[in-house]
XYZ file of C-alpha atoms in Angstrom:
675
model
C 31.101 -12.579 -10.380
C 34.826 -13.330 -10.342
C 37.538 -11.338 -8.566
C 38.716 -9.554 -11.695
C 35.142 -8.409 -12.386
C 34.888 -6.951 -8.903
C 38.091 -5.024 -9.342
C 36.500 -3.255 -12.293
C 33.212 -2.359 -10.611
C 34.252 -1.698 -7.001
C 36.451 1.313 -7.533
C 38.123 3.255 -4.742
C 38.103 7.045 -4.904
C 40.821 8.832 -2.974
C 40.431 12.147 -1.190
C 42.020 13.756 -4.251
C 39.230 12.226 -6.369
C 41.651 9.796 -7.978
C 40.281 6.522 -9.209
C 42.448 3.678 -7.926
C 41.983 -0.086 -7.888
C 40.593 -1.859 -4.863
C 43.389 -3.345 -2.770
C 41.205 -5.379 -0.409
C 40.926 -9.066 -1.268
C 37.407 -10.056 -2.126
C 35.449 -13.279 -2.196
C 35.585 -15.179 -5.461
C 31.805 -15.145 -5.751
C 29.437 -12.269 -5.016
C 26.324 -14.300 -5.633
C 25.044 -15.671 -2.340
C 23.825 -18.828 -4.073
C 25.900 -21.758 -2.847
C 27.755 -19.688 -0.232
C 27.256 -20.357 3.467
C 28.088 -18.241 6.518
C 31.003 -20.616 7.200
C 32.528 -19.567 3.859
C 32.614 -15.915 4.920
C 35.241 -16.398 7.641
C 33.043 -16.239 10.736
C 34.356 -18.103 13.793
C 32.492 -20.735 15.785
C 31.065 -18.329 18.358
C 29.664 -16.032 15.685
C 28.312 -18.971 13.678
C 26.527 -20.115 16.830
C 24.873 -16.679 17.015
C 23.886 -16.985 13.345
C 22.259 -20.343 14.092
C 20.405 -18.908 17.091
C 19.051 -16.116 14.907
C 17.771 -18.639 12.386
C 19.782 -17.225 9.472
C 20.200 -19.886 6.785
C 21.872 -18.312 3.759
C 23.777 -15.002 3.674
C 22.271 -12.199 1.649
C 24.250 -10.631 -1.228
C 25.284 -7.591 0.843
C 26.462 -9.907 3.644
C 28.521 -11.916 1.153
C 30.144 -8.694 -0.043
C 30.646 -6.933 3.297
C 31.509 -9.587 5.897
C 34.785 -10.871 4.314
C 35.975 -7.308 3.709
C 35.325 -6.289 7.310
C 37.028 -9.397 8.685
C 40.080 -9.420 6.421
C 40.631 -5.925 5.064
C 41.217 -2.494 6.557
C 39.714 -0.135 3.951
C 36.771 2.173 4.493
C 33.580 0.899 2.888
C 30.444 2.373 1.394
C 27.828 -0.353 1.114
C 24.826 0.237 -1.114
C 22.140 -2.189 -0.057
C 18.511 -2.396 -0.987
C 15.961 -2.530 1.781
C 15.453 -5.637 3.866
C 18.766 -7.308 2.925
C 20.291 -7.780 6.388
C 22.531 -4.728 6.617
C 22.762 -4.878 10.412
C 24.161 -8.402 10.287
C 26.466 -7.380 7.435
C 28.398 -5.016 9.714
C 27.298 -6.358 13.104
C 28.548 -9.944 12.841
C 32.156 -9.130 11.861
C 32.422 -6.233 14.334
C 31.164 -8.353 17.234
C 33.663 -11.045 16.243
C 36.577 -8.592 16.072
C 35.955 -6.841 19.398
C 34.619 -9.729 21.480
C 35.648 -9.439 25.129
C 36.096 -6.636 27.688
C 37.758 -3.379 26.597
C 38.597 -0.188 28.462
C 36.649 2.118 26.170
C 34.206 2.295 23.303
C 35.490 0.405 20.264
C 32.623 0.917 17.807
C 30.063 3.692 17.262
C 26.916 3.125 15.167
C 24.813 6.155 14.181
C 21.150 5.647 13.270
C 18.649 8.266 12.017
C 15.833 7.460 14.483
C 15.659 6.291 18.081
C 13.434 3.373 17.090
C 16.010 2.139 14.604
C 18.781 2.704 17.175
C 16.967 0.503 19.702
C 16.384 -2.158 17.066
C 20.033 -2.152 15.978
C 21.210 -2.297 19.606
C 19.010 -5.348 20.216
C 20.366 -7.042 17.098
C 23.988 -6.316 18.022
C 23.447 -7.798 21.484
C 21.992 -10.952 19.944
C 25.195 -11.470 17.945
C 27.282 -11.753 21.150
C 27.585 -14.442 23.797
C 25.409 -12.644 26.340
C 28.267 -10.929 28.206
C 30.500 -9.325 25.594
C 30.664 -7.138 23.732
C 28.521 -4.810 25.844
C 26.163 -2.691 23.737
C 24.535 0.580 24.853
C 21.940 2.661 23.045
C 21.766 6.480 23.249
C 18.740 8.372 21.962
C 16.749 11.488 22.729
C 13.720 11.371 24.980
C 15.304 8.881 27.412
C 16.759 9.917 30.827
C 20.398 10.967 30.723
C 21.217 9.371 34.094
C 20.477 5.843 32.918
C 22.551 6.297 29.771
C 25.438 7.870 31.700
C 25.470 4.998 34.215
C 25.602 2.439 31.416
C 28.513 4.268 29.797
C 30.348 4.361 33.137
C 29.886 0.612 33.608
C 31.510 0.130 30.234
C 30.407 -0.469 26.671
C 32.362 -1.761 23.717
C 29.677 -0.785 21.188
C 27.517 2.354 21.315
C 24.473 2.750 19.074
C 22.785 6.136 19.012
C 21.099 8.973 17.214
C 23.319 11.895 16.146
C 21.691 14.452 18.450
C 22.002 12.452 21.665
C 25.499 11.189 20.811
C 26.564 14.789 20.266
C 25.052 15.752 23.644
C 27.063 13.056 25.438
C 30.241 14.113 23.652
C 29.722 17.711 24.797
C 29.037 16.543 28.371
C 32.172 14.424 28.335
C 30.238 11.273 29.217
C 31.152 9.647 25.898
C 34.602 9.436 24.322
C 35.175 8.109 20.820
C 38.829 9.049 20.303
C 39.859 5.375 20.572
C 37.152 3.703 18.495
C 38.128 1.182 15.820
C 34.861 1.348 13.841
C 32.629 4.273 12.903
C 29.400 3.063 11.252
C 26.958 5.455 9.631
C 23.759 3.520 8.929
C 20.976 4.717 6.594
C 23.218 7.524 5.403
C 20.784 8.957 2.846
C 18.022 9.180 5.437
C 20.420 10.915 7.846
C 20.960 13.609 5.272
C 17.253 14.021 4.604
C 16.598 14.517 8.308
C 19.165 17.326 8.535
C 21.806 15.556 10.644
C 24.742 16.585 8.485
C 26.123 19.154 10.974
C 25.873 16.744 13.915
C 27.561 14.031 11.885
C 30.418 16.342 10.941
C 30.865 17.371 14.593
C 30.940 13.721 15.692
C 33.424 12.814 12.950
C 35.703 15.578 14.215
C 35.945 13.945 17.674
C 36.326 10.363 16.450
C 39.586 8.474 16.173
C 40.989 9.579 12.786
C 42.418 6.094 12.291
C 39.095 4.359 12.841
C 37.593 2.358 10.040
C 34.544 4.084 8.566
C 31.597 2.109 7.216
C 28.728 3.892 5.482
C 25.538 2.004 4.640
C 22.997 3.659 2.388
C 20.142 2.545 0.141
C 21.027 5.221 -2.432
C 24.168 7.106 -3.361
C 23.276 10.801 -3.707
C 26.024 13.380 -4.168
C 25.998 14.524 -0.504
C 26.837 10.948 0.537
C 29.832 10.878 -1.755
C 30.835 14.334 -0.490
C 30.908 13.042 3.085
C 32.918 10.055 1.932
C 35.402 12.269 0.139
C 35.803 14.599 3.133
C 36.049 12.098 5.971
C 36.803 8.656 4.539
C 39.762 9.238 2.246
C 40.181 6.051 0.228
C 37.057 3.900 0.265
C 35.566 0.940 -1.482
C 31.997 0.697 -2.772
C 30.128 -2.558 -2.295
C 26.815 -3.039 -3.956
C 24.744 -5.885 -5.286
C 25.177 -6.083 -9.025
C 22.411 -6.263 -11.579
C 19.544 -5.224 -9.336
C 17.114 -2.545 -10.447
C 14.510 -1.287 -7.984
C 11.035 -1.679 -9.446
C 7.921 0.113 -8.239
C 5.689 -2.208 -6.265
C 2.246 -3.164 -7.540
C 0.744 -1.993 -4.278
C -1.893 0.611 -3.474
C -0.283 2.500 -0.611
C -2.344 4.720 1.654
C -2.284 6.112 5.183
C -5.129 6.903 7.549
C -4.976 9.480 10.317
C -6.489 8.002 13.461
C -6.028 8.418 17.189
C -4.270 5.621 19.072
C -7.408 4.728 21.029
C -9.401 4.347 17.796
C -6.908 2.286 15.776
C -8.633 -1.015 16.517
C -11.924 0.462 15.253
C -10.246 1.586 12.045
C -8.620 -1.830 11.603
C -11.956 -3.615 12.036
C -13.566 -1.449 9.344
C -10.673 -2.028 6.925
C -10.955 -5.788 7.410
C -14.734 -5.882 7.020
C -14.933 -3.709 3.911
C -12.402 -5.907 2.095
C -14.039 -8.728 0.083
C -11.515 -11.398 1.044
C -9.102 -10.005 3.630
C -5.999 -12.144 4.089
C -3.132 -10.179 5.515
C -0.419 -9.240 7.976
C -0.847 -6.586 10.660
C 2.507 -5.243 11.865
C 2.985 -3.871 15.393
C 6.085 -2.420 17.037
C 5.992 -4.449 20.270
C 5.031 -7.898 21.521
C 2.455 -6.404 23.880
C 0.781 -4.581 20.983
C 0.681 -7.794 18.962
C -1.008 -9.662 21.817
C -3.441 -6.812 22.482
C -4.523 -6.374 18.860
C -4.882 -10.137 18.426
C -7.015 -10.436 21.566
C -9.289 -7.540 20.622
C -9.861 -8.967 17.146
C -10.460 -12.439 18.556
C -13.091 -11.045 20.939
C -14.923 -9.638 17.919
C -14.981 -12.976 16.163
C -12.108 -12.674 13.670
C -9.835 -15.579 12.717
C -6.622 -14.083 14.090
C -3.322 -15.120 15.662
C -0.310 -13.278 17.099
C 3.326 -13.974 16.260
C 6.276 -12.502 18.170
C 9.559 -13.417 19.809
C 7.981 -14.972 22.894
C 6.110 -17.590 20.846
C 7.875 -21.009 21.113
C 9.150 -22.459 17.853
C 6.680 -25.336 17.869
C 3.734 -23.029 18.377
C 5.121 -20.632 15.763
C 5.092 -23.394 13.141
C 1.491 -24.290 13.968
C 0.426 -20.634 13.703
C 2.114 -20.268 10.310
C 0.599 -23.529 9.074
C -2.910 -22.317 9.936
C -2.169 -18.975 8.300
C -0.888 -20.590 5.106
C -4.015 -22.741 4.905
C -6.118 -19.577 5.474
C -7.773 -20.982 8.563
C -6.292 -17.868 10.155
C -6.935 -14.845 7.973
C -5.293 -12.131 10.085
C -1.766 -12.544 11.443
C -0.570 -9.859 13.874
C 3.229 -9.865 14.037
C 6.297 -7.903 15.038
C 9.057 -7.242 12.509
C 11.500 -9.665 14.123
C 8.943 -12.493 14.296
C 7.876 -11.927 10.683
C 11.354 -12.539 9.310
C 11.430 -15.512 7.037
C 7.675 -15.524 6.472
C 7.174 -16.122 2.766
C 3.460 -16.516 2.112
C 1.928 -15.785 -1.265
C -1.492 -14.379 -1.945
C -1.621 -11.798 0.837
C -4.230 -9.155 0.048
C -3.216 -6.628 2.702
C -0.351 -5.430 4.841
C -1.494 -3.144 7.654
C 1.000 -1.040 9.588
C -0.821 -0.716 12.915
C 1.862 1.754 13.946
C 4.195 3.895 11.874
C 7.310 1.902 10.850
C 10.736 2.896 12.108
C 12.038 3.969 8.722
C 11.651 3.648 4.991
C 13.580 0.379 4.882
C 11.272 -1.275 7.408
C 8.202 0.053 5.611
C 9.241 -1.237 2.181
C 10.274 -4.578 3.639
C 6.853 -4.934 5.290
C 4.661 -3.993 2.356
C 6.746 -6.075 -0.051
C 5.031 -9.160 1.375
C 1.940 -8.355 -0.675
C 1.617 -7.491 -4.363
C 3.853 -10.363 -5.452
C 4.003 -12.382 -8.669
C 2.311 -9.633 -10.654
C -0.692 -9.453 -8.317
C -1.809 -6.169 -6.827
C -1.729 -5.658 -3.092
C -2.926 -3.106 -0.577
C -0.773 -1.482 2.105
C -2.436 0.731 4.723
C -0.602 2.606 7.474
C -2.391 3.913 10.567
C -0.879 7.253 11.593
C -1.522 9.274 14.738
C -2.181 12.974 14.011
C 0.898 14.018 15.978
C 3.084 11.854 13.706
C 2.686 14.098 10.653
C 6.391 14.964 10.510
C 7.488 11.333 10.744
C 4.960 10.486 8.056
C 6.447 13.038 5.637
C 9.907 11.650 6.299
C 8.584 8.160 5.546
C 6.789 9.298 2.387
C 9.991 10.909 1.107
C 11.953 7.737 1.833
C 9.421 5.595 -0.031
C 9.351 7.995 -2.962
C 13.144 8.050 -3.069
C 13.291 4.259 -3.160
C 11.061 4.289 -6.288
C 8.435 2.297 -4.438
C 5.434 4.397 -5.438
C 3.550 7.076 -3.570
C 1.682 6.967 -0.272
C -1.661 8.756 -0.530
C -3.987 9.846 2.250
C -7.074 7.670 2.479
C -10.303 7.880 4.426
C -11.547 5.447 7.028
C -14.645 3.643 5.710
C -17.870 4.806 7.312
C -20.029 2.357 9.234
C -22.722 2.563 6.540
C -20.164 1.813 3.817
C -18.922 -1.223 5.713
C -22.433 -2.550 6.399
C -23.538 -2.034 2.782
C -20.475 -3.907 1.545
C -21.024 -6.759 3.993
C -24.724 -6.945 3.119
C -24.015 -7.191 -0.622
C -21.348 -9.834 -0.060
C -23.611 -11.886 2.211
C -26.416 -11.748 -0.367
C -24.115 -12.934 -3.161
C -22.823 -15.815 -1.062
C -26.333 -16.781 -0.032
C -27.559 -16.805 -3.613
C -24.599 -18.927 -4.655
C -25.290 -21.442 -1.909
C -28.988 -21.629 -2.824
C -28.260 -21.945 -6.540
C -30.067 -18.727 -7.454
C -28.784 -17.140 -10.662
C -29.964 -13.837 -12.082
C -29.370 -13.062 -15.750
C -29.045 -9.398 -16.589
C -30.701 -7.643 -19.501
C -29.390 -8.728 -22.919
C -29.261 -6.319 -25.856
C -30.220 -7.835 -29.208
C -27.991 -6.191 -31.787
C -30.175 -6.978 -34.819
C -32.993 -4.581 -33.998
C -31.537 -2.838 -30.909
C -34.351 -4.271 -28.835
C -33.702 -5.004 -25.198
C -35.197 -8.170 -23.814
C -35.082 -8.980 -20.107
C -34.675 -12.667 -19.415
C -36.493 -14.037 -16.426
C -34.446 -14.845 -13.372
C -33.861 -18.534 -12.989
C -33.776 -20.247 -9.633
C -33.050 -23.848 -8.957
C -33.114 -24.621 -5.252
C -32.699 -28.193 -4.100
C -33.946 -28.517 -0.516
C -34.499 -31.585 1.635
C -38.160 -32.267 2.358
C -37.525 -31.960 6.091
C -36.664 -28.277 5.649
C -39.622 -27.810 3.311
C -41.934 -29.043 6.041
C -40.264 -26.745 8.568
C -40.624 -23.768 6.216
C -44.300 -24.530 5.687
C -44.843 -24.740 9.435
C -43.051 -21.417 10.034
C -44.972 -19.615 7.303
C -48.395 -20.785 8.475
C -50.403 -17.658 9.366
C -47.281 -15.507 8.761
C -45.916 -13.472 5.886
C -43.155 -15.603 4.267
C -40.998 -12.478 3.726
C -41.187 -11.624 7.427
C -40.373 -15.226 8.344
C -37.347 -15.237 6.021
C -36.187 -11.921 7.480
C -36.401 -13.411 10.960
C -34.450 -16.480 9.895
C -31.698 -14.337 8.346
C -31.518 -12.194 11.460
C -31.252 -15.243 13.710
C -28.688 -16.921 11.454
C -26.363 -13.971 10.873
C -26.754 -12.625 14.394
C -25.078 -9.237 14.832
C -23.116 -9.359 11.576
C -24.920 -6.255 10.291
C -25.362 -4.621 13.698
C -24.009 -1.065 13.897
C -23.108 -1.618 17.551
C -20.252 -3.849 16.322
C -18.428 -0.668 15.324
C -17.318 2.301 17.392
C -17.193 5.933 16.383
C -13.985 7.340 14.920
C -13.037 10.990 14.729
C -12.468 12.097 11.161
C -9.134 13.663 10.169
C -7.949 15.416 7.051
C -4.235 16.115 6.601
C -3.851 15.257 10.266
C -6.411 17.873 11.327
C -9.594 16.865 13.167
C -12.825 17.328 11.259
C -16.179 17.745 12.967
C -18.141 16.615 9.960
C -18.168 16.379 6.217
C -16.985 19.281 4.146
C -19.738 21.557 3.024
C -19.815 24.343 0.466
C -16.519 26.085 0.003
C -14.724 23.257 1.796
C -15.876 24.486 5.216
C -16.357 21.837 7.866
C -19.995 21.367 8.785
C -21.002 22.089 12.372
C -21.473 19.109 14.661
C -24.919 19.525 16.252
C -23.721 17.687 19.346
C -20.985 20.244 20.015
C -20.807 23.902 20.931
C -18.059 26.249 19.800
C -16.639 28.444 22.571
C -14.539 31.595 22.709
C -12.074 31.473 25.636
C -10.023 34.438 26.821
C -6.839 32.383 27.067
C -4.135 32.443 24.410
C -0.475 31.977 23.671
C 0.533 35.053 25.650
C -0.921 33.354 28.712
C 1.228 30.271 28.145
C -1.471 28.098 26.616
C -1.256 25.858 23.587
C -3.746 23.281 22.322
C -2.509 20.544 24.617
C -2.596 22.771 27.702
C -6.141 23.927 26.905
C -7.314 20.346 26.472
C -5.805 19.437 29.842
C -7.306 22.529 31.488
C -10.883 21.867 30.376
C -10.486 18.135 30.972
C -9.636 18.823 34.615
C -12.209 21.566 35.000
C -15.121 19.553 33.603
C -13.909 16.024 34.442
C -14.148 14.868 30.831
C -11.644 12.997 28.608
C -9.153 15.311 26.948
C -10.113 14.146 23.442
C -13.590 15.669 23.953
C -11.967 19.104 23.879
C -12.027 19.295 20.105
C -10.980 21.580 17.215
C -8.750 23.783 19.360
C -7.493 26.975 17.709
C -5.094 29.167 19.670
C -4.267 32.802 18.913
C -2.100 35.232 20.813
C -4.914 36.574 22.997
C -7.760 34.055 22.836
C -8.718 30.571 21.739
C -11.605 28.758 20.084
C -12.560 25.206 20.950
C -15.483 22.802 20.750
C -17.040 20.865 23.616
C -19.923 18.420 23.880
C -23.148 20.373 24.244
C -23.698 19.459 27.902
C -20.106 20.274 28.873
C -20.241 23.591 26.999
C -23.404 24.655 28.821
C -21.887 23.623 32.129
C -18.690 25.624 31.675
C -20.634 28.680 30.499
C -22.591 28.628 33.755
C -19.392 28.114 35.739
C -17.697 31.074 34.053
C -20.757 33.238 34.670
C -20.633 32.741 38.445
C -16.923 32.107 39.076
C -14.747 35.200 38.704
C -11.568 33.116 38.905
C -12.287 31.608 35.492
C -11.379 33.348 32.230
C -14.111 34.925 30.177
C -15.953 32.329 28.062
C -18.842 32.800 25.657
C -20.378 31.067 22.654
C -18.559 31.635 19.388
C -21.590 33.096 17.638
C -19.957 32.858 14.229
C -20.411 29.086 14.329
C -23.373 28.956 16.694
C -25.756 31.139 14.762
C -24.136 34.323 13.470
C -21.467 35.668 11.164
C -18.861 38.380 11.637
C -16.264 40.207 9.681
C -12.621 40.253 10.615
C -13.176 43.153 13.015
C -15.800 41.298 14.992
C -18.839 43.077 13.514
C -21.985 41.120 12.853
C -23.827 40.907 9.587
C -26.584 43.023 11.178
C -24.330 46.025 11.479
C -23.729 45.796 15.190
C -20.877 44.648 17.361
C -20.333 40.972 18.056
C -23.172 39.609 20.145
C -21.829 38.612 23.544
C -25.266 37.992 24.957
C -26.688 40.772 27.063
C -24.374 43.784 26.674
C -25.163 45.319 30.050
C -24.655 41.973 31.779
C -21.313 41.623 30.036
C -20.180 45.056 31.192
C -21.349 44.369 34.730
C -19.399 41.128 34.864
C -16.219 42.835 33.732
C -16.728 45.574 36.280
C -17.270 43.007 39.048
C -13.962 41.398 38.193
C -12.036 44.547 39.092
C -11.550 43.175 42.588
C -9.489 40.394 41.072
C -7.431 42.540 38.703
C -3.734 42.546 39.422
C -2.808 45.984 38.094
C -5.641 47.374 36.001
C -8.220 49.876 37.275
C -11.512 51.070 35.928
C -9.873 54.133 34.483
C -10.314 53.505 30.807
C -7.265 51.335 30.333
C -7.716 48.905 27.501
C -6.228 45.815 29.092
C -6.510 44.407 32.574
C -5.473 41.140 34.129
C -7.063 38.973 36.777
C -5.224 36.635 39.058
C -6.267 32.991 39.183
C -4.790 29.531 39.557
C -3.889 29.741 35.869
C -1.678 32.824 36.078
C -2.324 36.371 34.967
C -4.682 36.618 32.018
C -5.176 39.677 29.885
C -8.846 40.642 29.512
C -9.979 42.861 26.657
C -12.942 45.179 26.755
C -15.824 44.094 24.481
C -14.936 46.649 21.810
C -11.436 45.209 21.526
C -12.416 41.600 20.934
C -11.849 40.222 17.489
C -13.874 37.733 15.489
C -13.156 34.052 15.133
C -12.067 34.565 11.552
C -9.086 36.593 12.753
C -7.532 33.359 13.826
C -6.964 32.210 10.266
C -3.337 33.266 9.980
C -0.589 31.476 8.186
C 1.880 31.852 11.038
C 0.064 29.650 13.533
C 2.009 26.758 14.983
C 0.880 23.680 13.133
C 2.408 21.270 15.622
C 0.099 22.405 18.417
C -2.946 20.611 17.126
């Protein structure tokens, strides 16, 4: 596109909503074809960084943005599709302009998530010479002291999330009144995550003369409103003639605990007829770990990350392209530039940083009109991040992510068995012709199966020797077992807890959608609730320490104001019931009879017309009476509530007539993020 064409499409809207022509000189061509990084005005030091990064040809958004940032002074809104090198588009020119030591912060980059902030910080550092400019990242969840010390030592570029940046501004540990560049990255996602108020507060403290750059995959009205309010005159840069198309990819996510992800991955690989795919991890250590675990199980796998030397990297990719390696475990940085066709799967071993990263990953399958499969493994506690990601994918017109189910062991083994049988028949030359319907008289004639097996006489003699005095079918079964080893052995697979909508399930859904009872677990009523300071995590830790069992064995925890319900392995449940019976320092615990053999209405009455069965009624009363010595304030004077003192604080104990049934827990106001 020529300069005059750009002047028509890249309009500048003033704060008074006037439409004026763009004053910033632009490159003569906006198509990246035939344009090199040298043509964009980058100096030798920056070009050396480009070469180190392995960038060959600038992307369209880099062709549009880099010359404007180096030569002009206008504010810019850049609309860039996912995976087009936006960080380099603003990072390279900014690093070039502020190279060297400065007294204060010269550029502020806001990112929607801490993961993306860390990634952008790493990229910005890689564009420098190793010393300057100094780049610091600020995000929630990290210690303040470390961030404050880095700011005191000096930083020319600060990358951070809006919340933590705002915290440092309020503390006075960060000053942005002298910055030259204010970059708002992933602007549309910032708005979706509710950062608008933080962004406005940060804008208010920034240098009003700073140059504002806003990068966004879409241009919703709130983005333009921010631009109109804070940016004044601005220029829009966007790649021309590109229309986002939905991907031909089946996208699903599976809820699975971190410790069980490798088991889920193994099942996904084995149930796929011809798995050939990429597995993305967040870190190098994860890539090495996943690769090693798969290799130990006999899979053709390799790892690819930043620590792999270039020579070894080329060998790994060559084996992967030739399909000698069928599973490649890689980090996002290492996977850049990989262009391999025919991938059947992309597996996100961990939840991607953002929608842009997700779409860029899964776009490596489903190419050239072929369908692909993208599966994301999600920890139950990541439900909120998952919804944010699903909205981002939906907004980018890239289809819909649907919840899937982890294949069962039986499903995997049945699929493998059928595939092995087909391959074996093909190798032996056995062909089976199905029934053929004769249309003339509607008669159905079954053709005999034909088998043509060409076998060397040596093997014929061996077969005859093996079958002497033995059933040939049994001999063949033994041969198959010896040949295929443990291929169909259930011990190859571990158990995985089932989740639905991020909630643990004890079994398959029965009538009415109710979860079936796990016969290996016991459901317990525990006189500890929210008023005692307990949530699901605290209860899991409490029983884990009390019974010396892993915390994940404390299952299906439901917490109400005054009591809780939870499931334990049968042996652990029986043990803690005995402990509670003889140890007055423990809270009251009994079997939840509603799930362990009875049913009750919302008031705790049984279906037999009596009160809830707490075992022996007289024994129950005696135990509560014996606990009076431990009560803090209550007396046996008819008061309804009494508390006993223990290592776990003061706990309110209800008399048997006050207890409510398990069904009373089912309230809409429970805290969903506790489970």
